[in-house]
Short mmCIF file of C-alpha atoms in Angstrom, two decimals:
data_model
loop_
_atom_site.label_atom_id
_atom_site.label_comp_id
_atom_site.label_asym_id
_atom_site.label_seq_id
_atom_site.Cartn_x
_atom_site.Cartn_y
_atom_site.Cartn_z
CA MET A 1 20.82 -21.17 -46.15
CA THR A 2 20.77 -19.08 -43.03
CA GLN A 3 17.52 -19.03 -41.18
CA SER A 4 16.36 -15.43 -40.38
CA HIS A 5 14.60 -14.64 -37.28
CA PRO A 6 11.79 -11.86 -37.07
CA ALA A 7 13.30 -10.30 -34.01
CA GLU A 8 16.99 -10.49 -33.22
CA LEU A 9 18.28 -10.36 -29.57
CA ASP A 10 20.34 -7.61 -28.73
CA LEU A 11 22.71 -9.40 -26.53
CA ALA A 12 24.52 -6.08 -25.50
CA ASP A 13 21.45 -5.21 -23.89
CA MET A 14 21.08 -8.56 -21.67
CA THR A 15 22.07 -8.48 -18.22
CA TRP A 16 22.49 -11.08 -15.58
CA PRO A 17 21.32 -11.09 -12.85
CA PRO A 18 18.14 -9.36 -14.16
CA PRO A 19 17.83 -5.68 -13.32
CA PRO A 20 16.25 -4.68 -9.92
CA TYR A 21 13.60 -2.61 -11.66
CA HIS A 22 12.40 -1.56 -15.00
CA PRO A 23 11.82 2.10 -16.17
CA PRO A 24 8.26 2.97 -16.82
CA VAL A 25 6.48 1.59 -19.83
CA PRO A 26 5.17 4.08 -22.34
CA PRO A 27 1.86 5.54 -21.19
CA VAL A 28 -1.50 4.89 -22.99
CA THR A 29 -3.83 7.87 -23.02
CA ASP A 30 -7.60 7.13 -22.73
CA GLU A 31 -10.47 9.25 -24.31
CA HIS A 32 -10.54 11.52 -21.18
CA GLY A 33 -6.96 12.43 -21.38
CA VAL A 34 -5.84 10.23 -18.51
CA ARG A 35 -2.50 8.59 -18.85
CA ARG A 36 -2.08 5.06 -17.88
CA PHE A 37 1.16 3.25 -17.08
CA ASP A 38 0.23 -0.49 -16.49
CA GLY A 39 2.11 -3.20 -15.34
CA VAL A 40 5.42 -1.43 -14.53
CA THR A 41 8.03 -3.75 -12.61
CA TYR A 42 9.15 -1.58 -9.77
CA ALA A 43 11.24 -4.35 -7.95
CA THR A 44 12.42 -7.83 -8.76
CA THR A 45 14.11 -10.45 -6.37
CA PRO A 46 15.42 -13.80 -7.52
CA GLY A 47 12.84 -16.47 -6.73
CA TYR A 48 9.84 -14.18 -6.38
CA ARG A 49 7.36 -12.89 -8.89
CA PRO A 50 8.14 -9.15 -10.18
CA ARG A 51 6.36 -6.59 -8.05
CA LEU A 52 4.17 -4.47 -10.30
CA LEU A 53 2.45 -1.27 -10.17
CA ASP A 54 -0.06 0.70 -12.30
CA VAL A 55 -0.15 4.57 -12.53
CA GLN A 56 -3.18 6.66 -13.60
CA VAL A 57 -2.23 10.26 -14.30
CA PRO A 58 -5.20 13.02 -14.69
CA ALA A 59 -5.43 14.89 -17.93
CA GLY A 60 -3.68 18.38 -17.94
CA GLU A 61 -0.43 19.66 -17.14
CA GLY A 62 1.50 18.27 -14.14
CA PRO A 63 3.31 17.43 -12.24
CA PHE A 64 0.58 15.98 -9.97
CA PRO A 65 0.52 14.79 -6.46
CA ALA A 66 0.12 10.96 -6.17
CA VAL A 67 -1.57 8.66 -3.83
CA VAL A 68 -0.10 5.15 -3.41
CA TRP A 69 -2.93 2.68 -3.05
CA ILE A 70 -2.21 -0.53 -0.91
CA HIS A 71 -4.71 -3.48 -1.37
CA GLY A 72 -5.75 -5.65 1.45
CA GLY A 73 -6.53 -9.33 1.54
CA GLY A 74 -4.81 -10.42 4.89
CA TRP A 75 -1.45 -10.20 3.58
CA LEU A 76 -2.22 -13.59 1.90
CA ASP A 77 -4.39 -12.42 -1.07
CA GLY A 78 -5.38 -9.40 -3.19
CA ASP A 79 -4.54 -7.64 -6.19
CA ARG A 80 -3.50 -3.91 -6.97
CA ARG A 81 -6.21 -3.68 -9.71
CA TYR A 82 -9.25 -4.36 -7.29
CA PRO A 83 -10.46 -2.64 -4.03
CA PRO A 84 -12.61 -4.57 -1.63
CA PRO A 85 -15.81 -5.72 -3.20
CA THR A 86 -17.89 -3.11 -1.25
CA VAL A 87 -15.87 -0.31 -3.05
CA PRO A 88 -16.28 0.00 -6.86
CA ALA A 89 -12.96 0.46 -8.67
CA ALA A 90 -14.60 3.12 -10.84
CA LEU A 91 -15.75 5.08 -7.74
CA LEU A 92 -12.39 5.01 -6.08
CA HIS A 93 -10.08 5.44 -9.11
CA GLY A 94 -12.41 8.06 -10.61
CA SER A 95 -12.64 10.03 -7.35
CA VAL A 96 -8.81 10.25 -6.92
CA LEU A 97 -8.28 11.48 -10.66
CA ALA A 98 -11.23 13.96 -10.44
CA ALA A 99 -9.48 15.46 -7.57
CA GLY A 100 -6.40 16.15 -9.58
CA LEU A 101 -4.30 13.17 -7.91
CA ALA A 102 -2.37 10.53 -9.71
CA LEU A 103 -3.10 7.16 -8.57
CA VAL A 104 -0.37 4.58 -7.98
CA SER A 105 -1.73 1.15 -7.39
CA ILE A 106 0.83 -1.42 -5.96
CA ASP A 107 1.27 -5.37 -5.69
CA TYR A 108 3.48 -6.64 -2.90
CA ARG A 109 4.67 -10.13 -1.74
CA HIS A 110 2.11 -12.00 0.00
CA SER A 111 2.93 -13.42 3.42
CA LEU A 112 3.46 -17.11 2.22
CA GLU A 113 5.85 -15.87 -0.45
CA ALA A 114 7.96 -14.14 2.22
CA PRO A 115 7.07 -12.98 5.84
CA PHE A 116 7.34 -9.51 7.39
CA PRO A 117 9.05 -7.28 6.77
CA ALA A 118 8.90 -8.04 2.91
CA GLN A 119 5.54 -6.47 2.50
CA LEU A 120 6.84 -3.07 3.96
CA HIS A 121 10.05 -3.34 1.93
CA ASP A 122 7.86 -3.70 -1.32
CA VAL A 123 5.77 -0.60 -0.18
CA LYS A 124 9.01 1.52 0.56
CA ALA A 125 10.39 0.29 -2.80
CA ALA A 126 7.34 1.36 -4.66
CA ILE A 127 7.48 4.90 -3.16
CA ARG A 128 11.26 5.22 -4.09
CA TYR A 129 10.38 4.08 -7.57
CA VAL A 130 7.88 6.78 -7.81
CA ARG A 131 10.18 9.31 -6.73
CA ARG A 132 12.98 8.21 -8.96
CA PHE A 133 10.84 8.26 -11.94
CA ALA A 134 8.59 11.17 -10.98
CA GLY A 135 9.44 13.23 -14.22
CA GLU A 136 8.63 10.38 -16.59
CA LEU A 137 5.41 9.70 -14.82
CA GLY A 138 4.27 13.34 -14.41
CA ILE A 139 4.19 13.12 -10.53
CA ASP A 140 5.31 15.66 -7.93
CA PRO A 141 7.95 13.77 -5.89
CA ASP A 142 7.45 15.89 -3.01
CA ARG A 143 3.71 15.38 -2.64
CA ILE A 144 3.09 11.54 -2.04
CA ALA A 145 0.58 10.16 0.16
CA VAL A 146 -0.36 6.39 0.99
CA TRP A 147 -3.74 4.80 1.31
CA GLY A 148 -4.61 1.29 2.21
CA GLU A 149 -7.47 -0.86 3.23
CA SER A 150 -7.31 -3.77 5.80
CA ALA A 151 -3.61 -5.37 5.34
CA GLY A 152 -2.98 -2.47 3.00
CA GLY A 153 -4.06 -0.04 5.83
CA HIS A 154 -1.63 -1.61 8.24
CA LEU A 155 1.20 -1.24 5.54
CA ALA A 156 0.05 2.46 4.89
CA ALA A 157 0.37 3.07 8.58
CA LEU A 158 3.86 1.66 8.70
CA ALA A 159 4.88 3.66 5.61
CA GLY A 160 3.78 6.69 7.39
CA LEU A 161 5.57 6.01 10.59
CA VAL A 162 8.78 3.95 9.86
CA GLY A 163 11.57 6.31 8.80
CA PRO A 164 15.29 6.91 9.14
CA GLY A 165 14.82 7.54 12.74
CA SER A 166 12.88 4.60 13.73
CA ALA A 167 14.27 1.53 15.41
CA ASN A 168 15.84 -0.98 13.12
CA ALA A 169 15.20 1.45 10.31
CA GLU A 170 17.71 -0.11 8.01
CA ALA A 171 16.09 -3.56 8.25
CA LEU A 172 12.62 -2.09 7.81
CA GLU A 173 13.29 0.10 4.86
CA GLY A 174 14.85 -2.59 2.67
CA ALA A 175 16.83 -2.27 -0.38
CA HIS A 176 14.64 -3.76 -3.25
CA GLY A 177 14.09 -2.18 -6.51
CA VAL A 178 15.47 1.32 -6.40
CA ALA A 179 17.75 0.61 -3.53
CA THR A 180 18.11 4.03 -1.84
CA GLY A 181 15.96 7.27 -1.36
CA ASP A 182 13.44 9.07 0.41
CA THR A 183 10.26 7.03 1.40
CA GLY A 184 8.42 9.78 3.44
CA VAL A 185 4.91 10.59 2.73
CA ARG A 186 2.77 13.57 3.18
CA ALA A 187 -0.54 11.77 4.51
CA VAL A 188 -2.01 8.50 5.40
CA VAL A 189 -5.44 7.14 4.92
CA ASP A 190 -5.80 3.79 6.83
CA TRP A 191 -9.10 2.00 6.48
CA TYR A 192 -9.52 -0.63 9.18
CA GLY A 193 -6.12 -1.66 9.43
CA VAL A 194 -4.25 -3.65 12.24
CA SER A 195 -2.12 -1.51 14.52
CA ASP A 196 -1.25 -3.68 17.46
CA LEU A 197 -0.36 -7.46 16.54
CA PRO A 198 0.25 -8.51 20.36
CA ALA A 199 -3.16 -7.31 21.24
CA LEU A 200 -4.72 -9.66 18.46
CA ALA A 201 -3.05 -12.70 19.63
CA GLY A 202 -5.78 -15.39 20.07
CA HIS A 203 -8.49 -13.07 18.50
CA PRO A 204 -11.09 -15.32 16.84
CA LEU A 205 -11.27 -14.97 12.92
CA PRO A 206 -15.02 -15.22 11.85
CA GLY A 207 -15.79 -16.48 8.42
CA MET A 208 -12.60 -18.54 8.27
CA PRO A 209 -13.12 -21.64 6.05
CA PRO A 210 -13.49 -24.99 7.94
CA GLY A 211 -10.84 -27.52 8.10
CA GLY A 212 -7.80 -25.22 8.56
CA GLU A 213 -6.91 -25.11 4.93
CA PHE A 214 -6.72 -21.26 5.04
CA PRO A 215 -3.75 -20.07 7.19
CA ASP A 216 -4.07 -17.81 9.99
CA PRO A 217 -3.13 -14.46 8.57
CA TYR A 218 -1.20 -13.22 11.38
CA ASP A 219 0.84 -16.36 11.88
CA ALA A 220 1.62 -16.33 8.12
CA LEU A 221 2.64 -12.57 8.24
CA LEU A 222 5.13 -13.35 11.14
CA GLY A 223 6.21 -16.87 9.75
CA GLY A 224 4.95 -18.20 13.21
CA THR A 225 2.81 -17.43 16.17
CA GLU A 226 2.98 -14.25 18.04
CA ALA A 227 4.28 -16.28 20.98
CA GLU A 228 7.00 -17.68 19.13
CA ARG A 229 8.01 -14.33 17.42
CA PRO A 230 6.97 -11.62 19.94
CA ALA A 231 9.85 -9.10 18.79
CA LEU A 232 8.65 -9.37 15.23
CA ALA A 233 4.88 -8.97 16.11
CA LEU A 234 6.07 -5.59 17.87
CA ALA A 235 8.26 -4.74 14.76
CA ALA A 236 5.10 -5.13 12.51
CA SER A 237 2.77 -3.03 14.64
CA PRO A 238 2.44 0.63 13.66
CA VAL A 239 1.85 1.60 17.43
CA THR A 240 5.47 0.58 18.09
CA TYR A 241 6.65 3.67 16.06
CA ALA A 242 3.90 6.30 16.64
CA GLN A 243 5.36 7.67 19.89
CA ASP A 244 8.91 8.17 18.61
CA SER A 245 8.00 9.56 15.30
CA THR A 246 6.86 12.81 13.78
CA PRO A 247 3.75 11.33 12.05
CA PRO A 248 2.09 12.82 9.05
CA PRO A 249 -1.61 13.47 9.15
CA PHE A 250 -3.62 10.31 9.58
CA LEU A 251 -7.21 9.59 8.74
CA LEU A 252 -8.36 6.50 10.29
CA ILE A 253 -11.80 4.92 9.14
CA HIS A 254 -13.22 1.72 10.60
CA GLY A 255 -16.44 -0.04 11.05
CA THR A 256 -17.54 -0.16 14.67
CA ARG A 257 -18.86 -3.81 14.38
CA ASP A 258 -15.73 -5.00 12.54
CA GLY A 259 -15.48 -8.78 13.63
CA LEU A 260 -12.12 -9.30 11.67
CA VAL A 261 -10.10 -6.27 12.95
CA PRO A 262 -11.81 -4.81 16.06
CA PHE A 263 -12.54 -1.21 16.08
CA SER A 264 -10.19 -0.83 19.20
CA GLN A 265 -7.23 -1.30 16.86
CA SER A 266 -7.79 2.03 15.19
CA GLU A 267 -8.55 3.70 18.77
CA VAL A 268 -5.12 2.52 20.00
CA LEU A 269 -3.53 3.94 16.99
CA ALA A 270 -5.30 7.26 17.12
CA GLU A 271 -4.34 7.57 20.85
CA ALA A 272 -0.69 6.81 20.12
CA LEU A 273 -0.62 9.41 17.24
CA VAL A 274 -2.19 12.06 19.49
CA GLY A 275 0.34 11.18 22.10
CA ALA A 276 3.07 12.01 19.56
CA GLY A 277 1.32 15.32 18.82
CA GLY A 278 0.14 14.10 15.43
CA ASP A 279 -2.77 15.29 13.38
CA VAL A 280 -5.33 12.42 13.40
CA THR A 281 -8.88 11.91 12.71
CA LEU A 282 -10.67 8.82 13.62
CA ARG A 283 -13.92 8.20 11.89
CA PRO A 284 -16.23 5.51 13.11
CA VAL A 285 -18.54 3.85 10.48
CA GLU A 286 -21.40 3.01 12.73
CA ASP A 287 -22.83 -0.78 12.54
CA ALA A 288 -20.36 -1.59 9.78
CA ASP A 289 -18.37 -4.75 9.50
CA HIS A 290 -15.11 -5.41 7.92
CA ILE A 291 -14.73 -3.67 4.37
CA PHE A 292 -17.58 -1.61 5.50
CA LEU A 293 -20.12 -4.40 5.07
CA GLY A 294 -23.55 -2.91 6.29
CA SER A 295 -22.78 0.69 5.52
CA PRO A 296 -24.75 2.67 3.06
CA ASP A 297 -22.11 5.42 3.07
CA ILE A 298 -19.40 4.02 0.76
CA PRO A 299 -19.47 7.09 -1.55
CA GLU A 300 -19.36 9.47 1.40
CA ILE A 301 -16.46 7.53 2.91
CA VAL A 302 -14.55 7.44 -0.37
CA ALA A 303 -15.24 11.04 -0.83
CA GLU A 304 -14.11 12.01 2.76
CA SER A 305 -10.76 10.08 2.15
CA VAL A 306 -10.11 11.71 -1.14
CA ALA A 307 -10.92 15.17 0.14
CA PHE A 308 -8.38 14.48 3.00
CA LEU A 309 -5.52 13.36 0.71
CA ALA A 310 -6.18 16.46 -1.66
CA ARG A 311 -6.13 18.69 1.41
CA HIS A 312 -2.69 17.59 2.71
CA LEU A 313 -1.23 17.24 -0.83
CA SER A 314 -2.06 20.72 -1.65
CA PRO A 315 0.86 23.06 -2.82
CA GLY A 316 0.69 25.24 0.11
CA VAL A 317 0.69 22.43 2.87
#
C-alpha cells in the first residue's frame, strides 16, 4: 500500500541554489485598514540568515510614499521590529502611518556575520526590492526615503550619499537580492549616527561590559582596527561622499551629551553637506545622551522627523 502525504512537493518549483529573494507574502489587513506584509525575504546569501523586511501600508488608495526604517545596535545587534527603548514602536510606527506614509522596516547583516560594506549592500538591496515590488506593496517607487538611528543612522546617511557617481560605487552598491536597479532616496533622517570613523579612533565607549566580552563595534564593522584598515574606515564614513554628491535633504537629530557617538559627528556631516550645497537641518537635543536618554521631547522628535519626511515625499517635491 502506498503511503500518501498530506502535502506533495512540487519538484518543478524547486531551484538550486535558492532564489536571491522571494516575492512579497500576501498581506494581512488589520481592523484599521492597515495592510501588513511581515517577514518578507528581500535577499538571501548562502551561509547567512535570510534578510527580512516588514511593510505596513496605510489604509486607503495608494500608491503611498515609503520610509525605510534602519535599526541601530552598533552594527552588532538590533532587530527591524524594535526602535530604541526610549521610542515606543507604537509611537514611531503610528506616526509614520498617520502621515500617509508606508513603513518598511529592514534587517541587515550584523558586523560579526560580515564586515562593511555588507550592511550597506543590504540596505541598498532592500531599496531595490521595494522598487521592484512597489506595485504589489502599494508603494510609489519614486518616493522613497530612509530613516535610521545610531548604526542605522550611519547606514541611512550612506544610503543617501552613495550612488552611481560615488568612488567605488559598484563595490558599495552590491548585487544582493534584486541585483540591479535605482537605490536613490528622496530624503534622509539620521538620528545620532556616525559620520567620520577615523575621527572616532580611540574614542572611549562608555557602558561597555567589563572583561572585553563585547567586541569593539568599530573594529567589528571594519573587520580590524582603523589603523589596520584606514581605507575601509574612510569608505565607511558618510563624510567621504558628501562633498562629491548631490545630497538629498537631510535631517540630523543628535543629543548634545551623547557619550557614545559625539554630537560633533553630526556637526561634521552637516558642515560637509552644506559645503556640497545640500539642504540640511541639524537639530541638537539639549542635554540628551545616546538614544535621546534624558530628553522629555521624544514625541516631538518623532513628530519633527515624520513631518520632514512627509514634506519631502509629497507629490509636488
